[in-house]
Amino acid sequence: MKFVKIQSSTQWSNLYSNASKYNINVRSSRYKLAVYSFIGILTCLVILVSFTFHYNLALVLAVLSLISLSLFLSIGDNKPITSSFILTNTGVIVLDNETISYQLLAESRLSFIGCWLVLMPNSSASAQHRTHGKGYPKQFFIFRDSLHEQDFSRLARVINQLK
C-alpha cells in the first residue's frame, strides 16, 4: 500500500486566524421602538384607568395598540448596517469607531429579546482610559433583531464560553 502526500495550498495558520475572528454587523432594531411604544402605551393606560372609570376605552386602546405593534413588527424590511465590531473566540471585541480593544466579561447576559454586553478595556489600554476618566465597565444592550442569526449565535457561544 502506497501513501501519497497531498500538498495543500492553504496554510492551517491562515485558516485558524480567519476562523477565530468574526465581523459582527449591527442594524437598527424594530424591537427597540416597539418596547418603548409598549411602555408608553401601558403608562397612558394606567393613568387613564386610575383617574377615570373608562375601562372599556382603556381595553379598546390596549387591543388596538397591541394589534398595531404586532403589525409593525411583522413587516419585514432590509435594515441598513449601523455599526459593526470584530469578535474573537476569546471574547476580545474591537469596535469599529474605536482603536482600543475590549474584553467581553462573564457578566454579559443573553435573553430572548437581546444581549447585554459588559466590556472592559484590555490591560494595555487600561492606563490610557484611567487618565480620560471614563466610567468602566462599558455596558450596552443589543436587541436580537439587530443581529443576523449567525452573528447572534456566535456572540451567544462566546458569552457562554466565558462563564
Short mmCIF file of C-alpha atoms in Angstrom, two decimals:
data_model
loop_
_atom_site.label_atom_id
_atom_site.label_comp_id
_atom_site.label_asym_id
_atom_site.label_seq_id
_atom_site.Cartn_x
_atom_site.Cartn_y
_atom_site.Cartn_z
CA MET A 1 0.00 0.00 0.00
CA LYS A 2 1.44 3.30 -1.06
CA PHE A 3 0.61 6.62 0.65
CA VAL A 4 0.56 9.78 -1.37
CA LYS A 5 1.27 13.05 0.35
CA ILE A 6 -1.16 15.76 -0.74
CA GLN A 7 0.12 19.32 -0.76
CA SER A 8 -2.40 21.86 0.48
CA SER A 9 -2.41 25.36 -0.96
CA THR A 10 -3.91 26.89 2.19
CA GLN A 11 -1.88 27.26 5.35
CA TRP A 12 -3.57 25.97 8.52
CA SER A 13 -2.44 29.03 10.44
CA ASN A 14 -4.30 31.30 8.00
CA LEU A 15 -7.45 29.22 8.35
CA TYR A 16 -7.26 29.39 12.13
CA SER A 17 -6.69 33.14 12.25
CA ASN A 18 -9.60 33.79 9.89
CA ALA A 19 -11.95 31.40 11.69
CA SER A 20 -11.22 32.79 15.15
CA LYS A 21 -12.32 36.35 14.26
CA TYR A 22 -15.85 37.31 13.29
CA ASN A 23 -17.16 40.58 11.96
CA ILE A 24 -20.49 41.21 13.69
CA ASN A 25 -22.81 43.68 11.93
CA VAL A 26 -25.41 45.56 13.98
CA ARG A 27 -28.54 47.01 12.38
CA SER A 28 -31.20 49.32 13.75
CA SER A 29 -33.83 47.46 15.75
CA ARG A 30 -37.59 47.42 15.35
CA TYR A 31 -37.95 45.80 18.78
CA LYS A 32 -36.47 48.89 20.42
CA LEU A 33 -39.22 51.13 19.08
CA ALA A 34 -41.87 48.51 19.89
CA VAL A 35 -40.68 48.12 23.50
CA TYR A 36 -40.59 51.88 24.06
CA SER A 37 -44.03 52.27 22.45
CA PHE A 38 -45.46 49.47 24.60
CA ILE A 39 -44.12 51.09 27.77
CA GLY A 40 -45.57 54.45 26.74
CA ILE A 41 -48.97 52.97 25.89
CA LEU A 42 -49.04 50.97 29.12
CA THR A 43 -48.23 54.10 31.13
CA CYS A 44 -51.03 56.03 29.40
CA LEU A 45 -53.49 53.20 30.06
CA VAL A 46 -52.57 53.03 33.75
CA ILE A 47 -53.08 56.78 34.06
CA LEU A 48 -56.39 56.59 32.18
CA VAL A 49 -57.73 53.77 34.34
CA SER A 50 -56.50 55.22 37.64
CA PHE A 51 -58.08 58.67 37.12
CA THR A 52 -61.31 57.65 35.37
CA PHE A 53 -63.65 54.72 35.21
CA HIS A 54 -63.50 54.29 31.42
CA TYR A 55 -62.32 50.69 31.49
CA ASN A 56 -63.92 49.95 28.11
CA LEU A 57 -61.96 52.76 26.48
CA ALA A 58 -58.72 51.53 28.08
CA LEU A 59 -59.43 47.98 26.90
CA VAL A 60 -60.11 49.14 23.32
CA LEU A 61 -56.91 51.24 23.32
CA ALA A 62 -54.90 48.30 24.64
CA VAL A 63 -56.20 45.91 21.98
CA LEU A 64 -55.69 48.42 19.16
CA SER A 65 -52.16 49.23 20.29
CA LEU A 66 -51.21 45.54 20.55
CA ILE A 67 -52.59 44.87 17.07
CA SER A 68 -50.74 47.86 15.60
CA LEU A 69 -47.46 46.90 17.34
CA SER A 70 -47.72 43.30 16.10
CA LEU A 71 -48.40 44.51 12.54
CA PHE A 72 -45.44 46.86 12.79
CA LEU A 73 -43.16 44.02 13.90
CA SER A 74 -44.42 41.66 11.20
CA ILE A 75 -43.45 43.99 8.36
CA GLY A 76 -40.07 42.86 7.07
CA ASP A 77 -37.55 45.31 5.70
CA ASN A 78 -33.88 45.46 4.83
CA LYS A 79 -32.36 47.48 7.60
CA PRO A 80 -29.04 49.20 6.86
CA ILE A 81 -25.98 48.29 8.91
CA THR A 82 -25.45 50.96 11.54
CA SER A 83 -22.24 49.66 13.12
CA SER A 84 -20.02 46.62 13.33
CA PHE A 85 -17.38 45.12 15.58
CA ILE A 86 -14.86 42.30 15.47
CA LEU A 87 -15.34 39.47 17.95
CA THR A 88 -12.77 36.75 18.66
CA ASN A 89 -13.37 33.36 20.26
CA THR A 90 -11.70 34.56 23.46
CA GLY A 91 -14.13 37.46 23.86
CA VAL A 92 -11.94 40.30 22.60
CA ILE A 93 -14.02 42.99 20.86
CA VAL A 94 -12.73 45.78 18.65
CA LEU A 95 -15.42 48.38 17.96
CA ASP A 96 -15.42 49.97 14.52
CA ASN A 97 -15.29 53.55 15.79
CA GLU A 98 -12.51 52.96 18.34
CA THR A 99 -8.96 51.69 18.07
CA ILE A 100 -8.95 50.19 21.57
CA SER A 101 -9.86 46.56 22.09
CA TYR A 102 -12.20 45.44 24.87
CA GLN A 103 -12.58 42.18 26.74
CA LEU A 104 -16.09 40.77 26.98
CA LEU A 105 -16.75 39.90 30.64
CA ALA A 106 -18.58 36.90 32.07
CA GLU A 107 -21.22 39.27 33.49
CA SER A 108 -22.64 39.62 29.95
CA ARG A 109 -26.12 38.14 29.61
CA LEU A 110 -28.38 36.70 26.91
CA SER A 111 -32.15 36.75 26.73
CA PHE A 112 -34.91 36.10 24.25
CA ILE A 113 -35.03 39.80 23.30
CA GLY A 114 -31.29 40.50 23.03
CA CYS A 115 -27.95 40.51 24.78
CA TRP A 116 -26.43 42.73 27.45
CA LEU A 117 -22.70 43.19 26.84
CA VAL A 118 -20.30 44.16 29.63
CA LEU A 119 -16.87 45.26 28.34
CA MET A 120 -13.59 46.27 29.95
CA PRO A 121 -10.65 47.72 28.05
CA ASN A 122 -7.71 45.36 27.65
CA SER A 123 -4.81 45.75 30.08
CA SER A 124 -2.68 47.63 27.54
CA ALA A 125 -5.31 50.35 27.23
CA SER A 126 -6.39 50.49 30.90
CA ALA A 127 -3.87 53.19 31.86
CA GLN A 128 -4.95 55.36 28.94
CA HIS A 129 -8.63 55.06 29.94
CA ARG A 130 -7.97 55.87 33.59
CA THR A 131 -6.47 59.20 32.54
CA HIS A 132 -9.54 60.06 30.46
CA GLY A 133 -11.89 59.39 33.41
CA LYS A 134 -14.43 57.31 31.51
CA GLY A 135 -16.72 55.05 33.52
CA TYR A 136 -15.96 51.36 33.14
CA PRO A 137 -17.07 48.65 32.68
CA LYS A 138 -18.73 49.75 29.46
CA GLN A 139 -22.23 48.30 29.08
CA PHE A 140 -24.69 48.26 26.21
CA PHE A 141 -27.70 46.29 25.05
CA ILE A 142 -28.17 44.87 21.55
CA PHE A 143 -31.64 43.78 20.50
CA ARG A 144 -31.80 40.34 18.91
CA ASP A 145 -33.30 41.57 15.64
CA SER A 146 -30.34 43.92 15.23
CA LEU A 147 -28.06 40.95 14.63
CA HIS A 148 -28.07 38.32 11.93
CA GLU A 149 -28.98 34.87 13.25
CA GLN A 150 -25.41 33.56 12.80
CA ASP A 151 -23.92 36.64 14.47
CA PHE A 152 -26.22 36.25 17.48
CA SER A 153 -25.32 32.56 17.84
CA ARG A 154 -21.58 33.37 17.64
CA LEU A 155 -21.99 36.06 20.26
CA ALA A 156 -24.03 33.68 22.45
CA ARG A 157 -21.38 30.96 22.08
CA VAL A 158 -18.60 33.32 23.16
CA ILE A 159 -20.60 34.63 26.15
CA ASN A 160 -21.41 31.07 27.26
CA GLN A 161 -17.72 30.07 26.97
CA LEU A 162 -16.75 32.93 29.27
CA LYS A 163 -18.85 31.59 32.17
#
